[in-house]
Structures are given as C-alpha cells and as structure tokens.
XYZ file of C-alpha atoms in Angstrom:
580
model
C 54.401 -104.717 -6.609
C 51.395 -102.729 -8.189
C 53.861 -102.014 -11.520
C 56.000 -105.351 -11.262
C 54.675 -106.537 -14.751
C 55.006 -104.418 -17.578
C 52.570 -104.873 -20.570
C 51.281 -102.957 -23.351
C 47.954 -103.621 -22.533
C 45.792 -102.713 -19.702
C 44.452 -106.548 -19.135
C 48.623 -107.480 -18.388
C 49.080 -104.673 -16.316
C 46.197 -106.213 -14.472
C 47.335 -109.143 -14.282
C 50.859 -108.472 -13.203
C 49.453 -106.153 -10.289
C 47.387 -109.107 -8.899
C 50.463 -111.370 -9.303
C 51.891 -108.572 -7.216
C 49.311 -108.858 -4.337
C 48.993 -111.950 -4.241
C 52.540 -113.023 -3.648
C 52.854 -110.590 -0.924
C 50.137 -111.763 0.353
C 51.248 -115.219 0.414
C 54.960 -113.960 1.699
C 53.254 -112.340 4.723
C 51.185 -115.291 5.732
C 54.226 -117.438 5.416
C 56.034 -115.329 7.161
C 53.225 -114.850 9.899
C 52.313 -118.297 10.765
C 55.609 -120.002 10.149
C 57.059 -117.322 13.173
C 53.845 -117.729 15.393
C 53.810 -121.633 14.854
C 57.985 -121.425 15.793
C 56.783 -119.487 18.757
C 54.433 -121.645 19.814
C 56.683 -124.865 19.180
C 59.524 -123.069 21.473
C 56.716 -122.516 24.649
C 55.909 -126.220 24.299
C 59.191 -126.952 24.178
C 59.905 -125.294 27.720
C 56.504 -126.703 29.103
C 57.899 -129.822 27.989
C 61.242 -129.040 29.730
C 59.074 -128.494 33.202
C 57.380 -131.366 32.720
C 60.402 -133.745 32.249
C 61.595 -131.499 35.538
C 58.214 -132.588 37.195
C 58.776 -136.080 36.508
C 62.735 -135.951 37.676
C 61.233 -134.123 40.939
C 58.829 -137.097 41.143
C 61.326 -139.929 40.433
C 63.552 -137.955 43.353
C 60.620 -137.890 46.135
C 60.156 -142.412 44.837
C 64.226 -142.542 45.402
C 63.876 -140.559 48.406
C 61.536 -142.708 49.952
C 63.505 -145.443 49.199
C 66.516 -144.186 50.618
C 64.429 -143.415 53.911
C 62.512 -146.677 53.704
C 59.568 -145.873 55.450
C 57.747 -149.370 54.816
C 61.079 -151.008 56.101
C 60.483 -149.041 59.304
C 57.034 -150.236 59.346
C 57.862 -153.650 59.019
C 60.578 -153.764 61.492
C 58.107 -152.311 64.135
C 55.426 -155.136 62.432
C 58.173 -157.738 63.413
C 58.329 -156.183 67.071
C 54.587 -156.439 67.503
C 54.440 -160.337 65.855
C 56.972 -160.959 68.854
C 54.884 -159.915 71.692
C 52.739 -162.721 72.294
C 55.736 -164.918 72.151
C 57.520 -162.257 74.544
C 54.971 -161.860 77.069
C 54.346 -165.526 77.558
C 58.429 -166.005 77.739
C 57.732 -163.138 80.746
C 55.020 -164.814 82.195
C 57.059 -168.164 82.295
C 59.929 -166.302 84.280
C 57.260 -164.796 86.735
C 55.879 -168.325 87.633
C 59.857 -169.293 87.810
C 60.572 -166.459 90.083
C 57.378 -166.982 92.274
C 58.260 -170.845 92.526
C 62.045 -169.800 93.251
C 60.391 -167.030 95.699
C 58.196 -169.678 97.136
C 61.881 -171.967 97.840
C 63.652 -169.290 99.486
C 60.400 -168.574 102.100
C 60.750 -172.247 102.990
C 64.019 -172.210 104.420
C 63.243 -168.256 106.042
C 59.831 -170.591 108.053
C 63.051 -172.592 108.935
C 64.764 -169.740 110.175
C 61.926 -168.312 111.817
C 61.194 -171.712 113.400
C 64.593 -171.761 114.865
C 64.871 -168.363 116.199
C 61.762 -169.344 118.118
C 63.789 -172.498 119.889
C 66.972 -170.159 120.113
C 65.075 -167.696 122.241
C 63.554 -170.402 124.534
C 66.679 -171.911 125.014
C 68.456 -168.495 125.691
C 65.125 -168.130 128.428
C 66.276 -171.167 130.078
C 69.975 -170.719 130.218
C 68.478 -167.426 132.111
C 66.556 -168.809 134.189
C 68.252 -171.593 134.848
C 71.744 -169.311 135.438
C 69.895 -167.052 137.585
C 71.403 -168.036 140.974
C 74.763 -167.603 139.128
C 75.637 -164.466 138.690
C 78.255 -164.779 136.469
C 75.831 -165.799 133.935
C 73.420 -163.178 134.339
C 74.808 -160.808 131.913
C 75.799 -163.541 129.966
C 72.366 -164.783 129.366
C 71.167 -161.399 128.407
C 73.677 -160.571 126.116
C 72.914 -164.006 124.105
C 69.553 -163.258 124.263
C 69.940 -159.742 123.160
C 71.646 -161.551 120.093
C 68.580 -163.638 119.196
C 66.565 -161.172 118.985
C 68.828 -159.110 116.135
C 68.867 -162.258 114.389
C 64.960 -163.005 114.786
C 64.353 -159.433 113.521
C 67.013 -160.157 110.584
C 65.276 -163.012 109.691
C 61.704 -161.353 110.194
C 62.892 -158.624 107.462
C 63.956 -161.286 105.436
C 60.728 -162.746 105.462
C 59.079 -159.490 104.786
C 61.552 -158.859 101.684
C 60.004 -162.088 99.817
C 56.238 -160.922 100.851
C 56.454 -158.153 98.862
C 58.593 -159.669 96.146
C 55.550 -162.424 95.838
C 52.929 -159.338 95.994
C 54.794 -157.881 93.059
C 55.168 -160.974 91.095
C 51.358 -161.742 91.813
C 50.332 -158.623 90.688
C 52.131 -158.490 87.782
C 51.626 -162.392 86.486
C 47.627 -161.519 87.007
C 48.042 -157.937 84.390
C 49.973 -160.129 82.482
C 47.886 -163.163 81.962
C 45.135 -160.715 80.864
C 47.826 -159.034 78.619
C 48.441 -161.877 77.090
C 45.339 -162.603 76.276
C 44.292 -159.524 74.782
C 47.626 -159.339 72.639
C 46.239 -163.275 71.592
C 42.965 -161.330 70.420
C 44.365 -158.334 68.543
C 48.121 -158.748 67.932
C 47.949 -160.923 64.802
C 45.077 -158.944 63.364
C 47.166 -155.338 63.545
C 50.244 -156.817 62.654
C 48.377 -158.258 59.618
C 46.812 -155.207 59.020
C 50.218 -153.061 59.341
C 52.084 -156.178 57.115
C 49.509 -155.104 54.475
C 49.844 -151.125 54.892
C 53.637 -151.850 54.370
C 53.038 -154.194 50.610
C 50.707 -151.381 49.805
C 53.215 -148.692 50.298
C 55.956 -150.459 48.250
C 53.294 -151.358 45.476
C 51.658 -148.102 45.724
C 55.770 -146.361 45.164
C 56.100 -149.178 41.988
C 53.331 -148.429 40.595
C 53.935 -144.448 40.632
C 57.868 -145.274 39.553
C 56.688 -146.902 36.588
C 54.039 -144.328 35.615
C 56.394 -141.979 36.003
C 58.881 -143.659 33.563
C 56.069 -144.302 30.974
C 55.347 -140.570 31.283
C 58.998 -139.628 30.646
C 59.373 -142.043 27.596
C 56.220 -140.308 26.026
C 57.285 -136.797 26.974
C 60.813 -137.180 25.742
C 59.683 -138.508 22.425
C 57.285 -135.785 22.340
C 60.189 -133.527 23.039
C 62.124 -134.964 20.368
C 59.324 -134.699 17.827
C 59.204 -131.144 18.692
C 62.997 -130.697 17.979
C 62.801 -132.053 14.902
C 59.427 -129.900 13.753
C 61.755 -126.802 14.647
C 63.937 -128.308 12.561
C 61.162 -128.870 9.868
C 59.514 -125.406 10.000
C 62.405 -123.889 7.677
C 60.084 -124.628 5.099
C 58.472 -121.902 5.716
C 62.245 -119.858 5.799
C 62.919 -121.274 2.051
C 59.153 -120.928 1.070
C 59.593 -117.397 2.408
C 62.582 -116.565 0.678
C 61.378 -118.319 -2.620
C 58.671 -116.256 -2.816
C 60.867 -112.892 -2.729
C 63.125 -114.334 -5.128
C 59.661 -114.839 -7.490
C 58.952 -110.862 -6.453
C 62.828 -109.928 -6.942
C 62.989 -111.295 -10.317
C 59.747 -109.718 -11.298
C 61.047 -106.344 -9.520
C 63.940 -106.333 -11.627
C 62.378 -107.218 -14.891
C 60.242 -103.730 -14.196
C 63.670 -101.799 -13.761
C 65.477 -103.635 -16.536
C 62.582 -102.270 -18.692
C 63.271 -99.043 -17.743
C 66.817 -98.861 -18.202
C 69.001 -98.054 -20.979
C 69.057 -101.610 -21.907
C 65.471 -102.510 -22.062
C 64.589 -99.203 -23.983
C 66.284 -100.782 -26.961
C 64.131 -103.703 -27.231
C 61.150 -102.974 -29.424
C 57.309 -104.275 -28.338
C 57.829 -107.405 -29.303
C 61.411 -108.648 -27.858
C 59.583 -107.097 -24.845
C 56.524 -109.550 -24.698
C 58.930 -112.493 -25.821
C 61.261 -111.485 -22.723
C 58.257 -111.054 -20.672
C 56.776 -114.423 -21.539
C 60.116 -116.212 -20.534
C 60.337 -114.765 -17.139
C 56.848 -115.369 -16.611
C 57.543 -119.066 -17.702
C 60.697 -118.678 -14.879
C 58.645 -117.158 -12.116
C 56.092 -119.795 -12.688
C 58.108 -122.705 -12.588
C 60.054 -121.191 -9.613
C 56.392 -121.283 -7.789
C 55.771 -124.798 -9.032
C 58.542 -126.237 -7.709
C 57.991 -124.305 -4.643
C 54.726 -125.113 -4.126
C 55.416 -128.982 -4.306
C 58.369 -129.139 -2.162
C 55.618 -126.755 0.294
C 53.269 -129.330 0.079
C 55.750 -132.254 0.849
C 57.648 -131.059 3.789
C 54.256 -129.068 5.798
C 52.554 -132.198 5.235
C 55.122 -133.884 7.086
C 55.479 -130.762 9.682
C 51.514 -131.347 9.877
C 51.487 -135.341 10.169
C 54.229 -135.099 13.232
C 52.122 -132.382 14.890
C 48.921 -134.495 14.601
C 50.711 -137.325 16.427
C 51.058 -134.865 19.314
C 47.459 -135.058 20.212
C 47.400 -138.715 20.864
C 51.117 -138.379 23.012
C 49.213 -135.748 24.883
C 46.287 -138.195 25.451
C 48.259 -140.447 26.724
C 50.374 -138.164 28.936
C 47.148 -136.707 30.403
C 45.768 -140.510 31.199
C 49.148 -141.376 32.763
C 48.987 -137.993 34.545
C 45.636 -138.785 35.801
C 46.837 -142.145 37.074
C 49.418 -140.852 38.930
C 47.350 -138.477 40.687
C 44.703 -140.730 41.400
C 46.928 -143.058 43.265
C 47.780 -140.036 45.769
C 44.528 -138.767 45.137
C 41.314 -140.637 46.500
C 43.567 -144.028 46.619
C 46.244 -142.574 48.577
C 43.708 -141.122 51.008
C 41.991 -144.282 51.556
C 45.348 -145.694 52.322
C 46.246 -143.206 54.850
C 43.260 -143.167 56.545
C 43.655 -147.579 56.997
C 47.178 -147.163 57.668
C 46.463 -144.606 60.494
C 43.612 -146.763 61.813
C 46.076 -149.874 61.712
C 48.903 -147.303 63.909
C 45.621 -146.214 66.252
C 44.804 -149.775 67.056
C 48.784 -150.736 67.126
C 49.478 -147.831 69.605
C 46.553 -149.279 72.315
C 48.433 -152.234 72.169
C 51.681 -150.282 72.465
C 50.735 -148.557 75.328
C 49.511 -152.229 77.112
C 53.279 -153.255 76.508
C 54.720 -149.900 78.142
C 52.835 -150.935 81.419
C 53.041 -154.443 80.824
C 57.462 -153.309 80.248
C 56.825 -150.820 83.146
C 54.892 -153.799 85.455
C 57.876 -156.638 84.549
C 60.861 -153.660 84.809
C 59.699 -152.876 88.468
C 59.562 -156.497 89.503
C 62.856 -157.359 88.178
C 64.462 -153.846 89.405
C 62.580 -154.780 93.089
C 63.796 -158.617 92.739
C 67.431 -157.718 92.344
C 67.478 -155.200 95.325
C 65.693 -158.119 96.903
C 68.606 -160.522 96.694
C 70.656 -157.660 97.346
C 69.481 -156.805 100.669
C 68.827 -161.021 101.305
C 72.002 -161.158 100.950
C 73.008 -158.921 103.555
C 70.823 -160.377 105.950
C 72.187 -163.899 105.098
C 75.529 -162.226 106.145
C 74.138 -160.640 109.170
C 71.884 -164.340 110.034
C 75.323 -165.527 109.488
C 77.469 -163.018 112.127
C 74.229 -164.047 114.828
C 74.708 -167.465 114.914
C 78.515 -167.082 114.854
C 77.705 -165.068 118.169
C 75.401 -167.098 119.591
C 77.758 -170.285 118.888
C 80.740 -168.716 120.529
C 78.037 -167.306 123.012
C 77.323 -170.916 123.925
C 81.041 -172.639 123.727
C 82.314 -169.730 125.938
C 79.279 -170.905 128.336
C 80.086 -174.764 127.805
C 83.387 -174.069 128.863
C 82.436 -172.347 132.426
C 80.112 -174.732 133.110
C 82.506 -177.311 132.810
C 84.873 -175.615 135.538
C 81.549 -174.787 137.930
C 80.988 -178.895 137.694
C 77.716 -179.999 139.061
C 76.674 -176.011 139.127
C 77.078 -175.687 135.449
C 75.724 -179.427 134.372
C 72.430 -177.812 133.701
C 73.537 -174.951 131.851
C 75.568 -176.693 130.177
C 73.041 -178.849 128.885
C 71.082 -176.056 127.541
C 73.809 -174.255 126.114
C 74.356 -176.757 123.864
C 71.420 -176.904 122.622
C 71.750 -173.771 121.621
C 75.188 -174.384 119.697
C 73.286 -177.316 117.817
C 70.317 -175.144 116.775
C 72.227 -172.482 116.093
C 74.188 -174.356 113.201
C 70.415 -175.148 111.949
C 70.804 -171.241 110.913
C 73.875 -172.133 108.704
C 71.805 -174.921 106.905
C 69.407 -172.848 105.827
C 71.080 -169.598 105.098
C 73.207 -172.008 102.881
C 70.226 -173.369 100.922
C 68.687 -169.432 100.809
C 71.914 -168.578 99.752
C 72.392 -171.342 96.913
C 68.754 -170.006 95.547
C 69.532 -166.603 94.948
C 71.394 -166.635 92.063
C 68.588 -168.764 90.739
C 65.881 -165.597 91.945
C 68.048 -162.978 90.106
C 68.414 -165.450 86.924
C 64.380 -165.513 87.250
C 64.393 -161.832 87.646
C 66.154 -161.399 84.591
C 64.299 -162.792 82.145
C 60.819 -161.015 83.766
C 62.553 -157.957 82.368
C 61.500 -156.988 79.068
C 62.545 -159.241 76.458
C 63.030 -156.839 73.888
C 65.309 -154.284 71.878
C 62.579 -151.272 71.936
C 62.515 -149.565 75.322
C 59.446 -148.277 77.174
C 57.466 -146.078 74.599
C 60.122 -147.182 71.997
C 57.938 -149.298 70.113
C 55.273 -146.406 69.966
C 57.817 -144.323 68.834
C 58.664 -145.981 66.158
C 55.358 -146.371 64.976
C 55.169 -142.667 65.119
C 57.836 -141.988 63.512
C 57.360 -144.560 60.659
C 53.665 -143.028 59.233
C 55.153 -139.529 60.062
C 57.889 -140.177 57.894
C 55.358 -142.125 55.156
C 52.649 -139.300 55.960
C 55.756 -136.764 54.566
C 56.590 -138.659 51.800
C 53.567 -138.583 50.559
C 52.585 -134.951 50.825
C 55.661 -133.862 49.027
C 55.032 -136.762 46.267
C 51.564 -135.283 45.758
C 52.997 -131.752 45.691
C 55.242 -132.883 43.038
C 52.348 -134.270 41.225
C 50.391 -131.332 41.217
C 52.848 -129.384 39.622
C 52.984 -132.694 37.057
C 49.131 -132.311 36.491
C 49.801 -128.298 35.601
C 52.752 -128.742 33.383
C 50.622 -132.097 32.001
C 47.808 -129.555 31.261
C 49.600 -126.780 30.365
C 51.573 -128.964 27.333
C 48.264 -130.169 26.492
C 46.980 -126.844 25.932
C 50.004 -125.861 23.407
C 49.854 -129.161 21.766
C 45.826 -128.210 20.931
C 46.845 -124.839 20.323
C 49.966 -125.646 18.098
C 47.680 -127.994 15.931
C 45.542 -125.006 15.425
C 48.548 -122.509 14.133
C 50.187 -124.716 11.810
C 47.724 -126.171 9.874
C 49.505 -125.061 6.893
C 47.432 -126.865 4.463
C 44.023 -124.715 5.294
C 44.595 -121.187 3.740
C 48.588 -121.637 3.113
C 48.960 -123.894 0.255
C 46.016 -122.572 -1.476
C 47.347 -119.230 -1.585
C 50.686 -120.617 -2.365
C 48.735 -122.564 -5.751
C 46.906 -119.829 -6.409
C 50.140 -117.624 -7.077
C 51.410 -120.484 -9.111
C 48.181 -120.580 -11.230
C 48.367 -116.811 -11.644
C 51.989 -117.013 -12.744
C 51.302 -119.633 -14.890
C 48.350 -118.135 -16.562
C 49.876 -115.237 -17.147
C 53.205 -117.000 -18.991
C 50.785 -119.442 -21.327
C 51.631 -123.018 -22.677
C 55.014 -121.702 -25.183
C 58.281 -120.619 -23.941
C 59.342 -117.400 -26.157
C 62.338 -117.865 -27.773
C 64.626 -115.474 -26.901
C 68.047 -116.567 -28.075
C 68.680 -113.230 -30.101
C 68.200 -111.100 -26.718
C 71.215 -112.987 -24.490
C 73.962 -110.279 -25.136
C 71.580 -107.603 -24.126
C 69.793 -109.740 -21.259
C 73.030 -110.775 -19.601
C 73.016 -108.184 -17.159
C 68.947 -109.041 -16.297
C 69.897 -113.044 -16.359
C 73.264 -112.507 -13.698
C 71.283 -109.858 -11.574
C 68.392 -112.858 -10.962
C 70.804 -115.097 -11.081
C 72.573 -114.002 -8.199
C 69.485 -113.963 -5.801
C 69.045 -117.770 -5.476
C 70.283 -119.438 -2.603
C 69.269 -123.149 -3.152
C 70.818 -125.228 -5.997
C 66.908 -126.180 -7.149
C 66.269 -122.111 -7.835
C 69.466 -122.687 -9.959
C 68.646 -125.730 -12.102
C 65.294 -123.940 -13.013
C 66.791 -120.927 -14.245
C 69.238 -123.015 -16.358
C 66.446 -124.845 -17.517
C 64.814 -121.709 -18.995
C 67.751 -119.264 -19.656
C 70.330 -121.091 -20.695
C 73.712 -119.029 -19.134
C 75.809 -116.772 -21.986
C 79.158 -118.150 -22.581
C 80.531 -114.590 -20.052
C 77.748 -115.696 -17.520
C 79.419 -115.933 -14.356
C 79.444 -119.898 -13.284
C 77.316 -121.856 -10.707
C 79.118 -122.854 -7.241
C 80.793 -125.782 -7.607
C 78.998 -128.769 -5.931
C 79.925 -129.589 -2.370
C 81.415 -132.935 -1.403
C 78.437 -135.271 -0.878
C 77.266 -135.203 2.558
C 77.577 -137.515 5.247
C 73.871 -137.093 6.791
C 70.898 -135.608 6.719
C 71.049 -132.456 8.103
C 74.203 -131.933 5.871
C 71.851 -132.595 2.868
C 69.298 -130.139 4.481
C 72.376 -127.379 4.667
C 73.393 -128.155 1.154
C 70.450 -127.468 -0.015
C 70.472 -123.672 0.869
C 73.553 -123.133 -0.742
C-alpha cells in the first residue's frame, strides 16, 4: 500500500504511503483483537456452560436429598426417642401388674401347698390306721405315693412363680433407674436432634435458593455473552470496511496505470484523485462512527460482567461457607446429639432385652403352670377316686372300716380344696400372660433398631453432604475460573484504548489528504465508468452504497443497486440486511 496514492508530487506520494500504513495497520488490529476478544468470549462461554452444569449437579445432590429425606429419618427416630419415657413407664406399669398378678397366683399355690400337707397326713392315718387290714396296705401306699406327685407338682409350681417374681424384680428395679435417667436426658437429645433436623432442612433451603440466585445471574451472564458474540461483527464490517477503503485506493493506483487513466492529463488526474479521496474519507467517517456506537455498546455489556461476576463469586462464597466452616460445626453437633442419643439407645436395647426375657420367661411360665394345673388336676382326681373306692370297702368291712372310712373322707373333701384353687390359678393366667404382654417392648424398632436408624440417618446426611460439597468445589473452580475470563475479557476488548484512535486517525489522514472541495469531475464519467463499477462492486452493506452515490453519482450504463429487501420483521433481520 506503499504506491496506493498516486501524486505528482513527492509530499502526496507521502501522504498516500502513510494512508497506506496506517490502514493496514488499523485492519490488522481489528482483525487481531476482534478474533482474540471472540476467542476469549467463546472460553467464557463454555466456563459458563460448566458452571450452569455445576449448579444443575448441585440442585441434583438438594433434590437428591430430598428424595432420600435424611432429616425425615431423623425425625422419625426423634419421635421414637420422645416416646420412651412414656414407653418405659407403660412397661414399668405392666411389671407391677404382672408382679401383683404373680403375687395372686402364689396365694392360691400356699393353698395348694397347705393342702398337700393335710392330704399326706390324712393318707398317714388311713395307713396307719388300715394297717391291721391288709387289704388296705397297698392301698394306702399307692394314695400316698399319689400325694406326693402332686406335692412335688405343686412345689414346681411354686418354684415357677419364684423365679418369675425374681425376674420381674430385677427388671422393675433396672427399669425404675431407666426411667429415670431417660427423665434426665431424653427430652434434652431429642431437642437437640429436633434442632439438627430444622437445621438440615434450613441449611438444604438456604443452599437451593443460592443456587437458583446463582443460576439466574449466570444465565443472564450467559445471555449477555451471546449477544456480545453477536455484537463483535463490528469488528467483521469494520474489518471489511477498511479493505474496501484499501481496495478502492488499490484500484485507483491500477486505473492510473491503465490504458484508461493514461489519457487523463495532470489535472483530470488530481481532480479524480481529490474525489476518491473525498470517497475513501467519508467511507472512514461513517465507519468510524458506526465503530464508535456499536464497541461502545460491546464495551458497556462487557463492563456489566464484572459486577455479575461479583456477585456470582459472593453467592459462590456463600454456598461454600454453609458446607464449609458452618456445615462442619453442624456435623460435629449433630454427631454429638447421635453420640449422646446412642447411650441412651443402648439403655433401651437392655432395658428391650431385660422386658423381652421376662415376658418370653412369663409366657413359658403359664405354659408349664398350666400343665401342672392339669397334672394338680389328674392327682386329686386319683386321690378322690382313691378315697371313694376306700369309702366303699369300708362300708362292706362295717365296724372294721368305720375308722377308715372316716379318714378317707377327709381326704375326698380336701382333695376338692385342690380343684378350688387350681380353678382360681387357672382363671389368673390369662390375666399373667395379658401382663406379660405389655412388659414386652412397646415399640415398632426392634432391639438395636432404634440405633440403627440413627446410624443410618447421619450416615446417609454425612453422604449427602460430602457429595454436595464436592459439587461445590467444582462450583467455586468454574466460579473462579469465569471470573478470571470475565477480568481477562474486559482487558482484550477494550476497543476504545488504541482501536478507535487508530481508526480516527485514518479518517483524519484521509480527510486531510482530500481537503474541504469535492473536484468536479462530471466531464470524466464515460472514461471513469469502469473505475466507478469496479469500486462499486466491492461494497457489501447498503451504507458503503449510499456514500458512493453521494459522491459519484452512477452513469446512466452504471449497472443498478440491489433492489431493497422486504422490510424486516426483527432485529437480527435488520442486522442481516445490513450486510447486503
């Protein structure tokens, strides 16, 4: 572009070369920044992308924990510990019943017992009394023989309910001091656990709705950044201006030296010069103002992205700080609440245990009291057949027999004394297993279940929030990262620094060089035609177009603009139109 201007004098040829420099200089700066600055906008673009992929990774771990309910689980097992002081004095209630029904049934066994003890004195004096007869001999043993297996039935029976009361004894005593304890600490944990649980659904709010506020501020930022793309073909038309400026001078030069040219004298030469100097300069102008207009704009949105990023990184900062120190903190009082909850856990497991074996030992009890009320039962049947078998004999011995007789039914008459009481023992025994049943625990959590499920619960809270603050690290990264091409894209396209001076200054020089009078060159447009359609047919924007005309009016053979397109329906069919 050393020889784009032709003069006759050495000061234009000057001239012309710096016009020359300069405009490459300005095309390659364009060019330079505009495709670094549309490199730079793409990056942030994609670190924008992995941020709005952070946040959805985020918002999935929130609906995840939802879905899982963690603090649900820690309330429900909250509502199982708030039960057990109400449970454990329900079970101590039904150990007191069970003693007192215990303390019933060994009532009518001392009956029992007491009447075994006249059953075997009588069966000693039907002996003794039979012993000159010695057809009652073996009687009299045999019946005695019987007492005995019923004493020893009853004795077992009485040893049964011994160890039942030991049992419930034992067990009231660990569980009035259970009690107590659970009066102590109970409400305090399960306070302390209630308040873990509101903490863990505030603590997921308040990260859901940073996390939205985040997104809203990232997606306009993402939007902004679409439409700066969008706004940076400025620099494509300022590019492509400017070679239009250097074409036009280019082919000025080579119209000069062609046939036509050679047959314009000095002057039609500096008249022709002037005008395309006038052309080139208004080209720039117009250039440089529509520049100006449209990078300020590209500039204004781009300065807006600092104080989006500001805000992003704050957010950001927020978010990890509730996982961060915060969410330690919490941890560390939630795990104390569990540590304290689990002591009291394992109190109910032997407390459970404790109650479990006394209701287990209480139902085998009536089991096997049952059988010995059936076998009590089968003795004095035997023993009061024993005896009307003997009453009968007796009565055919006649004064022999009187005195056995006499004893003998004494023996029938205490022996239905058994059936009394075995019918009372047996009437309470439904009323010792009821009792037994509601000493077992009271509750839908098993032995260790409740301690499970507290384990379970802050492992599955302790999970959800690792992998929420593993998805916020990689939030704080892509945070930073967007922040660093936001400060970094601010840098590249400040257009307005060294751009649209150079841009002015070519557009001085151009304008310099043409002066303040348009040549008139009317007499030249037969032999300029050729120069005037080869320019002409460079431009790509209607503007370009309407300057030209404005300077060289088009020769009646000139070949005819593009007709106008229909008016368009939006912007970015205005924005289209306008390259065309």
């Amino acid at each position: 572009m050393a020889h784009a201007l032709v003069s006759p004098t050495a000061a234009a040829h000057t001239t012309g070369r710096d016009i020359g420099r300069t405009l490459e200089s300005a095309r390659g700066r364009v060019e330079e920044r505009f495709l670094e600055g549309g490199t730079v906008l793409l990056s942030v673009m994609d670190v924008l992308n992995r941020l709005l992929n952070s946040l959805e990774s985020v918002t999935a771990a929130l609906d995840n924990g939802e879905s899982s309910d963690t603090g649900a689980d820690l309330r429900a097992t909250v509502e199982s510990l708030t039960a057990l002081p109400a449970t454990e004095e329900n079970r101590q209630q039904a150990l007191v019943s069970l003693a007192q029904t215990g303390r019933e049934l060994r009532k009518y066994v001392s009956d029992m017992q007491e009447t075994m003890r006249y059953l075997r004195t009588f069966a000693v004096t039907v002996k003794i009394t039979g012993a000159g007869l010695p057809e009652f001999a073996g009687f009299a043993q045999e019946i005695l023989e019987r007492i005995y297996s019923g004493t020893d039935e009853v004795n077992r029976f009485a040893t049964h309910l011994d160890s039942l009361d030991k049992e419930v004894k034992l067990a009231a005593s660990f569980g009035a001091s259970v009690s107590k304890g659970y009066a102590d600490t109970v409400p305090a944990v399960a306070a302390a656990l209630r308040d873990d649980a509101a903490k863990i659904a505030e603590h997921r709010k308040h990260l859901g709705g940073v996390a939205r506020e985040v997104g809203a501020i990232a997606r306009g930022v993402q939007s902004k950044v679409a439409s700066t793309l969008s706004a940076l073909q400025i620099g494509d038309i300022t590019r492509q201006r400017i070679e239009h400026v250097q074409a036009t001078l280019s082919l000025l030069e080579e119209f000069f030296a062609g046939e036509d040219g050679s047959k314009l004298d000095a002057g039609a030469r500096k008249r022709l010069q002037n005008v395309i100097h006038h052309l080139t300069a208004a080209q720039m102008s117009d250039m440089c103002a529509n520049f100006q207009r449209d990078s300020q704009n590209v500039v204004t949105t781009i300065a807006s992205f600092d104080h989006d990023m500001r805000e992003i990184l704050k957010l950001r900062d927020q978010m990890s700080g509730a996982t961060g120190e915060a969410g330690g903190n919490f941890m560390r009082a939630l795990e104390s609440s569990v540590s304290a909850a689990h002591e009291i856990v394992q109190q109910v497991d032997t407390a459970s245990r404790q109650a479990d074996q006394v209701s287990q030992s209480t139902s085998g009890t009536a089991a096997k009291l049952s059988e010995s009320i059936a076998n009590i039962r089968a003795v004095k049947t035997d023993i009061h057949y024993m005896a009307l078998n003997t009453n009968l004999r007796c009565s055919r011995l006649g004064e022999e027999g009187r005195s056995i007789n006499v004893v003998t039914a004494e023996l029938r008459i205490f022996a239905g004394k058994l059936d009394e009481s075995a019918d009372a023992i047996v009437s309470g025994l439904p009323a010792l297993e009821a009792a037994a049943g509601r000493v077992a625990p009271a509750t839908d959590v098993g032995a260790g279940g409740l301690g499970e499920s507290l384990t379970s619960a802050v492992g599955n809270i302790r999970s959800a929030a690792n992998m929420m603050d593993n998805e916020l690290k990689v939030l704080a990264e892509n945070g930073r990262e967007v922040a660093t091409k936001i400060s970094l894209l601010i840098g590249k396209l400040d257009f307005q620094r060294d751009l649209g001076e150079v841009l002015t200054r070519c557009a001085e020089l151009l304008e310099s060089a043409a002066g303040t009078e348009v040549a008139d060159i009317s007499d030249l447009t037969e032999v300029i035609a050729s120069l005037d359609h080869n320019i002409f047919k460079h431009y790509t924007m209607v503007q370009e177009r309407s300057i030209h005309r404005d300077i060289i009016p088009a020769c009646e053979d000139s070949t005819p603009a593009p007709a106008e397109t229909v008016k368009a329906e939006n912007d970015e069919d205005l924005f289209a139109d306008a390259l065309f």
